[in-house]
Short mmCIF file of C-alpha atoms in Angstrom, two decimals:
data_model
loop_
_atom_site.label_atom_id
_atom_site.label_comp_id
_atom_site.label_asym_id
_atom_site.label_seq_id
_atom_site.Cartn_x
_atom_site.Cartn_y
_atom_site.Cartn_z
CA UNK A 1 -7.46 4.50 7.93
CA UNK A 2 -5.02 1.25 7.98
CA UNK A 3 -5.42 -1.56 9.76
CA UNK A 4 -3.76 -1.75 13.47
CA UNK A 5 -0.35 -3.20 14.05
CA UNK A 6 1.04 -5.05 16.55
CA UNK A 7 4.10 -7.18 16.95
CA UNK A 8 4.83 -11.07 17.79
CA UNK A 9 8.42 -11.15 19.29
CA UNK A 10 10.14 -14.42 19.80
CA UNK A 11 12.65 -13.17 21.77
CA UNK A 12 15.52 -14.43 19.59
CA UNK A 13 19.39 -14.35 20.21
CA UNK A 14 21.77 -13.55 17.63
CA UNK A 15 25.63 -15.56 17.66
CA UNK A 16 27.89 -13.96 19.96
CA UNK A 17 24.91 -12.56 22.77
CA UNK A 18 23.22 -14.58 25.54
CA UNK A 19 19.57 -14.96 26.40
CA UNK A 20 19.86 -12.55 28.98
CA UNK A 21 20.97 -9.94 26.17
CA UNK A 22 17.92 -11.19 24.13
CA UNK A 23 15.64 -10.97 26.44
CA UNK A 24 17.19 -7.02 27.38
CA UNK A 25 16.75 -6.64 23.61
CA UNK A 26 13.07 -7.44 23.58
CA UNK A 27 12.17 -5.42 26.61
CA UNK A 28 14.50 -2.52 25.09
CA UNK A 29 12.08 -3.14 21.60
CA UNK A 30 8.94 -3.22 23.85
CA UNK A 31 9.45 0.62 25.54
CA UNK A 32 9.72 1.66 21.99
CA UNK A 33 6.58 -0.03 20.43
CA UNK A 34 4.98 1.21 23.32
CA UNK A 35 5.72 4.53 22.61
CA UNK A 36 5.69 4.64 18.65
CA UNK A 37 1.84 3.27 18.87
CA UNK A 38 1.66 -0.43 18.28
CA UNK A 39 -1.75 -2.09 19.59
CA UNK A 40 -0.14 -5.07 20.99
CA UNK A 41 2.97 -6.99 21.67
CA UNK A 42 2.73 -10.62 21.96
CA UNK A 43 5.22 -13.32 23.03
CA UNK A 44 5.64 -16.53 21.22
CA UNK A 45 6.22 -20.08 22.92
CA UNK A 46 8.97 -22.33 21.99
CA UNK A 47 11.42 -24.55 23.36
CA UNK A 48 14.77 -26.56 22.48
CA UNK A 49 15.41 -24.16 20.37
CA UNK A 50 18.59 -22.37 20.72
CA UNK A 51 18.17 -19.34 18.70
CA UNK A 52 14.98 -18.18 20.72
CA UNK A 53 14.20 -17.25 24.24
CA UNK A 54 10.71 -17.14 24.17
CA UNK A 55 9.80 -20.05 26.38
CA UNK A 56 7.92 -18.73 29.84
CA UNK A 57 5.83 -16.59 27.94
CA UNK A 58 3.76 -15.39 31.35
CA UNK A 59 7.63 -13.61 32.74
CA UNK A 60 8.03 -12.23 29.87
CA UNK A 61 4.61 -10.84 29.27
CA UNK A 62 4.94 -9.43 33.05
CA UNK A 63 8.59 -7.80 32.87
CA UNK A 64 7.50 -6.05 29.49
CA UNK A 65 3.69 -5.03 30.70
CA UNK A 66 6.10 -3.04 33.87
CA UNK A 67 8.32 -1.16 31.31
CA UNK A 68 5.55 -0.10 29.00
CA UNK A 69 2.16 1.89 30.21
CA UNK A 70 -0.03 1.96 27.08
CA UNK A 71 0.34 -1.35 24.47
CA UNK A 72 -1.44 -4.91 24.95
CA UNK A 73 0.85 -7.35 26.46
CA UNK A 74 -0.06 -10.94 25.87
CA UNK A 75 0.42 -14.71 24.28
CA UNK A 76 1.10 -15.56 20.82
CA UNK A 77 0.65 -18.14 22.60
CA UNK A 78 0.65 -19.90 25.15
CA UNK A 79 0.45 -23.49 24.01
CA UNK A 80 -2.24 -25.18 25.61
CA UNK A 81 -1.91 -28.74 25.62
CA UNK A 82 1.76 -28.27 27.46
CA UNK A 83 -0.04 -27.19 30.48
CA UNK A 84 -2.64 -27.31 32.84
CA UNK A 85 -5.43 -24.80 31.92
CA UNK A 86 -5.90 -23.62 35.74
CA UNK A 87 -2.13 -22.73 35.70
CA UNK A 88 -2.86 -20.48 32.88
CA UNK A 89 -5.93 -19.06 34.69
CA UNK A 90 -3.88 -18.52 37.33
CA UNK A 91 -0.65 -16.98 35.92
CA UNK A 92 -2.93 -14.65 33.62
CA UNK A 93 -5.38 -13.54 36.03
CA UNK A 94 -2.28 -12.63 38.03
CA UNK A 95 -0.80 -10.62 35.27
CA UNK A 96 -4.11 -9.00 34.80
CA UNK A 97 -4.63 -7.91 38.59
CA UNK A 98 -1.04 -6.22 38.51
CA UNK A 99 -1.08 -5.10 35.22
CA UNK A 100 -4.77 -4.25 34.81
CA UNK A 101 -7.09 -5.13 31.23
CA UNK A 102 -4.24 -5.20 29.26
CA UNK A 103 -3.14 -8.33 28.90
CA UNK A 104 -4.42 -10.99 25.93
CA UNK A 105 -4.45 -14.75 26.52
CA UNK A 106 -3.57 -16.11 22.95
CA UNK A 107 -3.93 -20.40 22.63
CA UNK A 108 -2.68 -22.63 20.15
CA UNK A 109 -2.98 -26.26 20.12
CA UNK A 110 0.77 -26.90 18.91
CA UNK A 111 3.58 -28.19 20.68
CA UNK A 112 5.88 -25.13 20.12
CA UNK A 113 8.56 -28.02 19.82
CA UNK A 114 9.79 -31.59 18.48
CA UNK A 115 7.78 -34.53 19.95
CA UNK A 116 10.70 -35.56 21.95
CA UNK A 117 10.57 -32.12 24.15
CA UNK A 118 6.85 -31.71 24.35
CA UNK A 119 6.62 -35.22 25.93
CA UNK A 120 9.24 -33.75 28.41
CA UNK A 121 6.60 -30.54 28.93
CA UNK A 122 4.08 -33.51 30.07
CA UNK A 123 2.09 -32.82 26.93
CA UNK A 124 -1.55 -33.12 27.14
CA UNK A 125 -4.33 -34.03 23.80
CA UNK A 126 -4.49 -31.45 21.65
CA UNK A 127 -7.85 -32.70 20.10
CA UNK A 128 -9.94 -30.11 19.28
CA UNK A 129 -12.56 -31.10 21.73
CA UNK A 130 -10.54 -30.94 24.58
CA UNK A 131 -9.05 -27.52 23.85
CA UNK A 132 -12.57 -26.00 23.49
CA UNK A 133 -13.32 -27.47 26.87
CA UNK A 134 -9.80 -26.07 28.16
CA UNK A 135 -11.27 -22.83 26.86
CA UNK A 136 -14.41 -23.42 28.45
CA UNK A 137 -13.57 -23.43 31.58
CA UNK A 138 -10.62 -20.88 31.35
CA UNK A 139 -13.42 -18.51 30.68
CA UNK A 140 -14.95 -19.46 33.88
CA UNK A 141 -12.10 -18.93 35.83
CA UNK A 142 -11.88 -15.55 33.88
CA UNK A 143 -15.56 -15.19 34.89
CA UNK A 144 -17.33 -13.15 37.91
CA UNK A 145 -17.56 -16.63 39.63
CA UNK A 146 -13.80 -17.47 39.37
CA UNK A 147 -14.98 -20.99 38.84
CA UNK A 148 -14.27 -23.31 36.36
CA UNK A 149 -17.18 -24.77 34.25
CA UNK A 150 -16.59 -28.40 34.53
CA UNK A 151 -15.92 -28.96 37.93
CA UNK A 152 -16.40 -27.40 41.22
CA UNK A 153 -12.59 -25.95 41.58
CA UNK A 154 -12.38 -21.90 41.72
CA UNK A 155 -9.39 -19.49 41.24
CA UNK A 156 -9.57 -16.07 43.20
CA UNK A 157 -6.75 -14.50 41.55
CA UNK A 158 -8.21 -14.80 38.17
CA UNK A 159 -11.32 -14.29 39.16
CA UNK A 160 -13.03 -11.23 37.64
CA UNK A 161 -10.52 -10.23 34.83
CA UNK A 162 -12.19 -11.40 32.18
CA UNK A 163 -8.89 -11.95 30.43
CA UNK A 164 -9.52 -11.81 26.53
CA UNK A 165 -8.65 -14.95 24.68
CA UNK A 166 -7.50 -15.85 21.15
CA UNK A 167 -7.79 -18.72 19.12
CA UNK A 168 -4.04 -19.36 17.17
CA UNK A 169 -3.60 -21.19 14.09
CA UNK A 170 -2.41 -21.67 10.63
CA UNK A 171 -4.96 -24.51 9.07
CA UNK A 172 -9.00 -24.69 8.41
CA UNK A 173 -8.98 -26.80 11.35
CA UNK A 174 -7.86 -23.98 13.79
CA UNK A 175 -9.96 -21.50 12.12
CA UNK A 176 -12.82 -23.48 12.09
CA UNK A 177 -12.30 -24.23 16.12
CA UNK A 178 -11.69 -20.49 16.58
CA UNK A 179 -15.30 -19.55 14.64
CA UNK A 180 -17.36 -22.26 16.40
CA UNK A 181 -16.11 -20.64 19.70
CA UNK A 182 -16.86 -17.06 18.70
CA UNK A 183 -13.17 -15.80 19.38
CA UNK A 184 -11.16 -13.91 17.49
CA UNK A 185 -8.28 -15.62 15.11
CA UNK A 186 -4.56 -14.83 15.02
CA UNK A 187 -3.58 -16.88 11.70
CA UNK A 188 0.01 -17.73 11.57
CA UNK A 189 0.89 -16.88 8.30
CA UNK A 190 4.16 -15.42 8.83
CA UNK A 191 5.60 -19.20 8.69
CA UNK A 192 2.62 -21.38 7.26
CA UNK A 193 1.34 -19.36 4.63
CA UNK A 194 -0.48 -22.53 2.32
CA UNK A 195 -3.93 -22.34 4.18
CA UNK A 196 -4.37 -18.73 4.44
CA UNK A 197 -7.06 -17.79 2.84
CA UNK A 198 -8.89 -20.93 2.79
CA UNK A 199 -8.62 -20.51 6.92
CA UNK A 200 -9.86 -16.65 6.99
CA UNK A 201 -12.58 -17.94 5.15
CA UNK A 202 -13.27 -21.06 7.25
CA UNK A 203 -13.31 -18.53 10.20
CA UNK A 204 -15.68 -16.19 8.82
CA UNK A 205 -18.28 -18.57 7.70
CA UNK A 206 -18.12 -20.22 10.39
CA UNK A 207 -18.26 -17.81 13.19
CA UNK A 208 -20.74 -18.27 16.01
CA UNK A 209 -21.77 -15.25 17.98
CA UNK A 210 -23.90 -17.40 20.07
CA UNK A 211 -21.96 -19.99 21.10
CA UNK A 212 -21.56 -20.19 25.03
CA UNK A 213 -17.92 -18.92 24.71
CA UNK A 214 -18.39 -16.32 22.25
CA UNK A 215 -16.33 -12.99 23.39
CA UNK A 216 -17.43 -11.27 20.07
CA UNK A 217 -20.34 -10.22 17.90
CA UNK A 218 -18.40 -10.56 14.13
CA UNK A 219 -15.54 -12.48 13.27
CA UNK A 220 -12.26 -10.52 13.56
CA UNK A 221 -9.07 -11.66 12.06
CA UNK A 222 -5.35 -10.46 12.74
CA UNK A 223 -2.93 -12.34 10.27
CA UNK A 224 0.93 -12.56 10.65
CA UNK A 225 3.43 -10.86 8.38
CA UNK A 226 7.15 -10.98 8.53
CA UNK A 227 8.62 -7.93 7.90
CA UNK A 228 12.03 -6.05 7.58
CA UNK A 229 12.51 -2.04 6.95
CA UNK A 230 15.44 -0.01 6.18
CA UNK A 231 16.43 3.08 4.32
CA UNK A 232 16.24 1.61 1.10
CA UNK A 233 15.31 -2.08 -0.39
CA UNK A 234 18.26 -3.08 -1.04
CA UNK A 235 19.18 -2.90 2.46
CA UNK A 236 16.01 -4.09 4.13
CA UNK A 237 16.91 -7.51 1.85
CA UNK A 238 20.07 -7.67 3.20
CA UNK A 239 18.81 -7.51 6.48
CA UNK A 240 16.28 -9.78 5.99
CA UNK A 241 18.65 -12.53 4.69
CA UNK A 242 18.99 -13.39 8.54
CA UNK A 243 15.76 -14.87 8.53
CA UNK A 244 16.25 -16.85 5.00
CA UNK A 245 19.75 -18.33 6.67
CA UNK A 246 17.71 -19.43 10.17
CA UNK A 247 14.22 -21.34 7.97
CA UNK A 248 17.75 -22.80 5.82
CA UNK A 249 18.78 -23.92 9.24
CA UNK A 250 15.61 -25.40 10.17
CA UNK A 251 15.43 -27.64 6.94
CA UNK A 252 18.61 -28.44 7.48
CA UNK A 253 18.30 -29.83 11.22
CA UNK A 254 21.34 -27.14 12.18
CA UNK A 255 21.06 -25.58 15.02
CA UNK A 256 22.53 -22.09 15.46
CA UNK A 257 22.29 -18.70 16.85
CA UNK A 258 20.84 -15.52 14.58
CA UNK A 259 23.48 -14.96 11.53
CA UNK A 260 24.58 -11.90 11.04
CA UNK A 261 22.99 -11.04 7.49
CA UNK A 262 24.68 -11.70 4.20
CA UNK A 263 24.27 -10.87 0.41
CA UNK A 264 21.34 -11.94 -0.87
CA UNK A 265 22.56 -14.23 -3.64
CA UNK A 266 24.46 -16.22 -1.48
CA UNK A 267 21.06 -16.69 1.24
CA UNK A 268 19.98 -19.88 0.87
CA UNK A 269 16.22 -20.47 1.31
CA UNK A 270 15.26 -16.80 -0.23
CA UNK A 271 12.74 -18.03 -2.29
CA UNK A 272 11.29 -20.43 0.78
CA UNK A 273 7.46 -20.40 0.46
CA UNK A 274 7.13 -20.97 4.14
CA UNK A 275 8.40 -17.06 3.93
CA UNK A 276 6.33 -15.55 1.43
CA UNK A 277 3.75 -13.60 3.63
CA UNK A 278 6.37 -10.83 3.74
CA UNK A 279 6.59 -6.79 3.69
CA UNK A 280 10.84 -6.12 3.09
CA UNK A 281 11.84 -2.99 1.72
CA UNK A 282 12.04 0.72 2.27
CA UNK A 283 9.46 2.41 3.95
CA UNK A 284 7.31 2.83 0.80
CA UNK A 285 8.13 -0.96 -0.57
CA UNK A 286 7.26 -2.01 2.96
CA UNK A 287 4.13 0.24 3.17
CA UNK A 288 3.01 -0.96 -0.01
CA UNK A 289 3.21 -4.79 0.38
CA UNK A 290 1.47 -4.05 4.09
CA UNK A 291 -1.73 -2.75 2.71
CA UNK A 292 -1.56 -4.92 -0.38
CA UNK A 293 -1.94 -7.93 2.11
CA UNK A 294 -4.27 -6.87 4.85
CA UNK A 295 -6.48 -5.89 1.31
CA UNK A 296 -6.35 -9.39 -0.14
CA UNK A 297 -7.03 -10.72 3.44
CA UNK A 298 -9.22 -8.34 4.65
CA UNK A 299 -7.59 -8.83 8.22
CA UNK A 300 -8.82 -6.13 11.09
CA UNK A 301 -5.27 -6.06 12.62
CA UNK A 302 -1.74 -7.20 11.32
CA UNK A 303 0.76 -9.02 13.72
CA UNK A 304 4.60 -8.10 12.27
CA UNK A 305 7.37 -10.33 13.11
CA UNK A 306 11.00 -9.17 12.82
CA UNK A 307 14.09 -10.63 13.10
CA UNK A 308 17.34 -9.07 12.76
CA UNK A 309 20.83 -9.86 14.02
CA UNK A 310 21.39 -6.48 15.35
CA UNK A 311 18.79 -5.18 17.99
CA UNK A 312 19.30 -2.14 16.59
CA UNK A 313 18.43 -2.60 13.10
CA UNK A 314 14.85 -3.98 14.14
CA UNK A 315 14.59 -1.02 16.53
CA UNK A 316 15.09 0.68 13.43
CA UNK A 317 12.67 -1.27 11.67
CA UNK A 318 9.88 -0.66 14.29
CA UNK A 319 10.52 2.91 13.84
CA UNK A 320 10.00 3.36 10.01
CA UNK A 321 7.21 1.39 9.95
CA UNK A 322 5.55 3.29 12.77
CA UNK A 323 6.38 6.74 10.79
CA UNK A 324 4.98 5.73 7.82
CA UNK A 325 1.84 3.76 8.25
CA UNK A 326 0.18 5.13 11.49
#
């Protein structure tokens, strides 16, 4: 049986549209993962970025948890050090006593950002101490006490929900945080593909089903993939060449909405190795390169990402996918 699929949606907004018409586009993509079987959708966060949305990750989580009934709704992620961890406890517990247990509470220790806008977010340490302690007590506010674990402050609304968390990264360092905690690992290869399988194997060796925050009893990985499906190959690259031009953009410090997609010899950036965790293709090219990586990774769940300049061509996407691999 193949591996479960879910989806990591940045929100993103193509030239010519508005966030409001991204964000419509996402929920719009949402009712139809929800219905074509997905496990989970998952928000990213980011800011100062113009291109992407995907910045209150808790609203967004909440307006597409309402319009679907079935899929996990969750972080991918929230990044911790930009706020305070009894916020998070709060806003999450919230979403899980309105939306019941199916919301996930993804954490990376990233900025999501330059330097210059995650000092303006009133950016916290990201040491790797202090976001297992973050964690810590998160899970205590998650916890039949409603209390956090390292001081006497409690949180009734999150109290109870027991709000799953996940440990994000792309390096041995974030695997190796997520396996001493006992947590499962969302592995961002999708974008930072060089430590992949040297952190899947940092996570699995050193997983720790005792540890006092342990949610797990085995180590369970879910690794990122872009992908991109159309009729027929040739297409699907065409398509995809509007994520090639937005990495180009990012290398080049130019900031600009989704492109609408152009012929593949003239993308820039199509051989980027930042992209090459990728599944692009027709349905059975797409299929194919799937299983091919979740067998060299081993991964108990894949995470798709999808970008296209017309909502309706990832709809699409989403579709033939679904058809052909569940």
């Amino acid at each position: 049986m193949p591996v479960p699929l879910s989806i990591l949606d940045l929100v993103s907004i193509s030239e010519g549209s508005t966030a409001r018409e991204g964000i419509a586009s996402s929920m719009a993509a949402a009712r139809l993962a929800d219905r074509l079987g997905y496990t989970r959708l998952w928000f990213a966060e980011h800011h100062n970025t113009m291109n992407l949305a995907a910045s209150a990750t808790a609203l967004l989580i909440d307006q597409a948890a309402t319009v679907t009934e079935r899929i996990r709704v969750g972080s991918g992620g929230v990044m911790l050090p930009n706020h305070a961890p009894l916020m998070v406890a709060e806003q999450y517990g919230t979403l899980a006593n309105i939306h019941g247990d199916r919301i996930d509470l993804g954490l990376g220790r990233a900025p999501g950002t330059d330097m210059m806008t995650a000092q303006a977010l009133s950016r916290s340490s990201a040491e790797p101490q202090a976001f297992a302690e973050n964690i810590f007590d998160l899970q205590g506010w998650f916890g039949d006490e409603g209390r956090s674990r390292s001081a006497p402050i409690a949180s009734a609304v999150s109290k109870g929900t027991e709000v799953p968390i996940w440990v994000l990264g792309s390096t041995v360092n974030g695997a190796s945080i997520a396996g001493q905690l006992g947590l499962p690992f969302s592995v961002a290869s999708h974008f930072a593909p060089d430590q992949l399988d040297a952190a899947i194997e940092v996570y699995r060796s050193s997983f720790t089903a005792d540890a006092p925050t342990a949610q797990i009893d085995e180590p369970y990985v879910m690794a990122g993939i872009n992908v991109m499906v159309a009729d027929d190959d040739a297409e699907a690259e065409r398509e995809y060449t509007t994520l090639v031009q937005m990495f180009g953009d990012i290398a080049r410090g130019r900031s600009r909405k989704l492109q609408p997609p152009i012929d593949p010899s003239e993308a820039r950036g199509g051989d980027n190795p930042m992209l090459s965790i990728k599944a692009v293709g027709g349905p059975e090219t797409a299929v194919r390169q799937l299983a091919e990586f979740a067998e060299r990774t081993g991964a108990d769940e894949l995470i798709t990402v999808t970008y296209a300049y017309d909502p309706a061509v990832r709809e699409r996407s989403l579709r033939l996918l679904a058809e052909n691999w569940f």
